[in-house]
Amino acid sequence: MTGHVPEPCDLLIEAGFVVPIEPHGVVLAAHAVAIRDGIVVALLPVAEARARFAAVDTVSRHDAVLLPGLVNAHTHNPMTLLRGIADDLPLKVWLQEHIWPVEGAVMGPDFVADGVTLAIAEMLRGGTTCANENYFFPDVQAATYKRHGFRARVGLPVIDFPTAWAASDDAYFDRAGEVHDQWRDDTLIATAFAPHAPYTVSDGNFARIRMLADQLDLPVHLHLHETAQEVRQSIDDHGQRPIARLDRLGLVNDRLIAVHMTQLTDGEIDLCAERGVSVVHCPESNLKLASGFCPVCALERAGVTLAIGTDGCASNNDLDMVGETRTAALLAKAVANDAAGFDAFTALRAATLGGARAMGFDHLVGSIEPGKQADLACIDLSALETQPLHHVVSQLVYATGRQQVTDVWIGGVAKLRDRVLVDMDIAGIIANARQWRTRIAALRS
Amino acid sequence: MTGHVPEPCDLLIEAGFVVPIEPHGVVLAAHAVAIRDGIVVALLPVAEARARFAAVDTVSRHDAVLLPGLVNAHTHNPMTLLRGIADDLPLKVWLQEHIWPVEGAVMGPDFVADGVTLAIAEMLRGGTTCANENYFFPDVQAATYKRHGFRARVGLPVIDFPTAWAASDDAYFDRAGEVHDQWRDDTLIATAFAPHAPYTVSDGNFARIRMLADQLDLPVHLHLHETAQEVRQSIDDHGQRPIARLDRLGLVNDRLIAVHMTQLTDGEIDLCAERGVSVVHCPESNLKLASGFCPVCALERAGVTLAIGTDGCASNNDLDMVGETRTAALLAKAVANDAAGFDAFTALRAATLGGARAMGFDHLVGSIEPGKQADLACIDLSALETQPLHHVVSQLVYATGRQQVTDVWIGGVAKLRDRVLVDMDIAGIIANARQWRTRIAALRS
């Protein structure tokens, strides 16, 4: 014996395979992750881990792959309560005749808290550990995410018309400042400016956002170039395509989280790459609303940071980042006419580290590296649907369902254990969702 | 009391919702299906069913929707054993450098039987009750499907080069005749001609298939207009686009099950409608291999019978018809630039009755109607991922995962009961798949 004294750690997770994301393209067989105070302290072969660490708790998943928790880089989680409320409709009819009227009637703290709680349960069961949130009542969202120990950046909405959240331009900015102030030192929750879209935010409000985002060091989370109609309208109203207008207003920079981006010229792709803009691709929403096709392979080749988002449940209709990553990987190839494009490793990186980068969280999460937060997801591959196992990451991206997620940790805290949510009242959440269904049905009848 | 004597039936299935598919667009709340001798005898409200029938067995699923079993209208199920073996590659490299060499080394009765068995288990767990099979060794496939009580039409392969199945043109036709003869009166298994593709089958072999298909009253199941390259090559080699060449050879008629069809002119769409050609759309395979986009909405508008298939697991990589139907519904809208196109009901009809029609099985299955076989799938919607429930069929198509399938019957025989496969040795199937992984890995190293 060596007389070696084992290092203490809180948790040792042993997995059949670990995909750390960084370095890119690597699958480590029979590796373990050691966690202390919520932080990854080592990633090493199982045998070495057992020799080196004395863990308070050990979780062994020898039929599973351990990866960083998935990052949903664009979502409107309170809308989980509107899942399937109005499908198979043109975007304008969908938004103006269905979504907005219902939202007008129900939106408030209760709706937001209940929708986010349902969403957190769904996200955790699907391996998602971090959300880039974009909706009204960010104060309620933030408190709800915090209560459940879920990592999020909540958007501070700005839109040119009154809503239940704020009645005037000044009120939007006042409330944004208050919410930012409340959460600015939090370890789990952060904020971003969330101007709704180029067609609903004035030059003046964009200029104000530019200044405040610089002063407060905040990202700007924006629907951008979602449809051809948006681009045409901007040319009509402003004489410029939306991204050119934003550039004139000083917003095309590495703070910008540009969501959708289905309408892009080569010059605009190069501009995004030069300026460090992040693009969040929401393939299922873009397909379902017939918004257009994001040129994912071209963005990737240009070096743009790519992230993946589900968008809200009224246009998807789920928060399934496993499925969304598959759709992204499949669709990118067809759009680029290149079956070798946006391969499984690259898609998985977008769904983890890419999202973390877009959100400005890549110093914290997005890969399994010593010093980062232990935000992790474990996915079982022993089910017959993922056998035989010729290639771990192909299997993850092209054949695995989110129901194969067995365990999830955020900051080293177990949130899902052997498929069971820790400290969440599932029956209560479902009963609540059913009450909202009844209430909304009554509104519409 | 009325003195009424209840009618006997073998099985009464009560469901929160029934989607019979025919008539189109209908959801029946709190309905039941009565089954006798494997046949649906009635579909009626639960209360009426309880009064009218004395059932040997009653299954109650009040949180679930009952629908016809899903029909996978194009698959190569032995290739389930090659799931994920070579992804993210151009079609030609994928096929010629990976799939064909491995197949050359492993293809035979054992490979086919083991692959089909694994596929049956996966399909049943995902609500699929019928497969349109297209691979070598149809004799082994047929015996395997029959053994597990699974409905299938097995393709009788014809290809212009020798394989482990047949060494010459005559051998392909001789073996086809033998397999057809063996199964021609079976209640579960039928056959079809399965010429591989326009670029691998000569005019002479197509002419022979035309004659035999007419004589034997068999469908012709063919990959057609899968890629632009296929169309170009046909013009180079034959001076005609593939479908024009097939028309010259007398094959463009209501026997033709045309798979993929990503390259179609308006005239070709009209031709398919006039002649009663069925089109099988395989969206995930088309995306993954960057084959092109099938014009689903245009085919639908023209009145062409549309079905959905997963294709084989080497190009998908699963047999998930729930997910494939979602992808079909999402993609069709984006391709047609119409968010109202190929709605959830229409997609679900393609995945059931459309497949049955394409396969010539619509007198047997594809809808829940008295007189049809009781091929049924029950899908639970109580999980938080499908709450709240604003719209049953939207939820099914846009939010439900195949793991929510709870029960499956084929011809009234329970194949999946409360998520448990009946009479299948799962551990043995998985162990077998793992052996094939080891054997194939050794071949390639």
Short mmCIF file of C-alpha atoms in Angstrom, two decimals, chain B residues 69-73 130 151 153 257 278 305-308 349-367 372:
data_model
loop_
_atom_site.label_atom_id
_atom_site.label_comp_id
_atom_site.label_asym_id
_atom_site.label_seq_id
_atom_site.Cartn_x
_atom_site.Cartn_y
_atom_site.Cartn_z
CA GLY B 69 -51.90 0.88 -34.72
CA LEU B 70 -49.31 2.90 -36.60
CA VAL B 71 -48.26 1.59 -40.01
CA ASN B 72 -44.57 1.87 -40.89
CA ALA B 73 -44.88 1.94 -44.67
CA CYS B 130 -47.72 -3.16 -39.26
CA ARG B 151 -48.59 -7.79 -39.41
CA ARG B 153 -45.90 -7.19 -46.07
CA ILE B 257 -45.67 2.09 -53.55
CA SER B 278 -49.07 5.75 -53.23
CA THR B 305 -52.35 8.59 -50.95
CA LEU B 306 -49.60 9.53 -48.50
CA ALA B 307 -48.00 7.13 -46.05
CA ILE B 308 -45.13 7.51 -43.60
CA ARG B 349 -54.11 9.63 -41.05
CA ALA B 350 -51.01 9.20 -43.23
CA ALA B 351 -49.35 7.25 -40.40
CA THR B 352 -52.30 4.86 -40.13
CA LEU B 353 -54.89 4.61 -42.91
CA GLY B 354 -52.53 6.09 -45.52
CA GLY B 355 -50.00 3.37 -44.82
CA ALA B 356 -52.68 0.71 -44.88
CA ARG B 357 -53.92 1.99 -48.26
CA ALA B 358 -50.43 2.11 -49.72
CA MET B 359 -49.87 -1.48 -48.62
CA GLY B 360 -53.25 -2.69 -49.89
CA PHE B 361 -54.27 -3.47 -46.30
CA ASP B 362 -56.97 -0.81 -45.87
CA HIS B 363 -59.77 -3.39 -45.95
CA LEU B 364 -58.07 -4.89 -42.86
CA VAL B 365 -56.53 -2.09 -40.81
CA GLY B 366 -55.72 1.62 -40.62
CA SER B 367 -58.90 2.84 -38.92
CA LYS B 372 -61.69 -4.31 -39.40
#
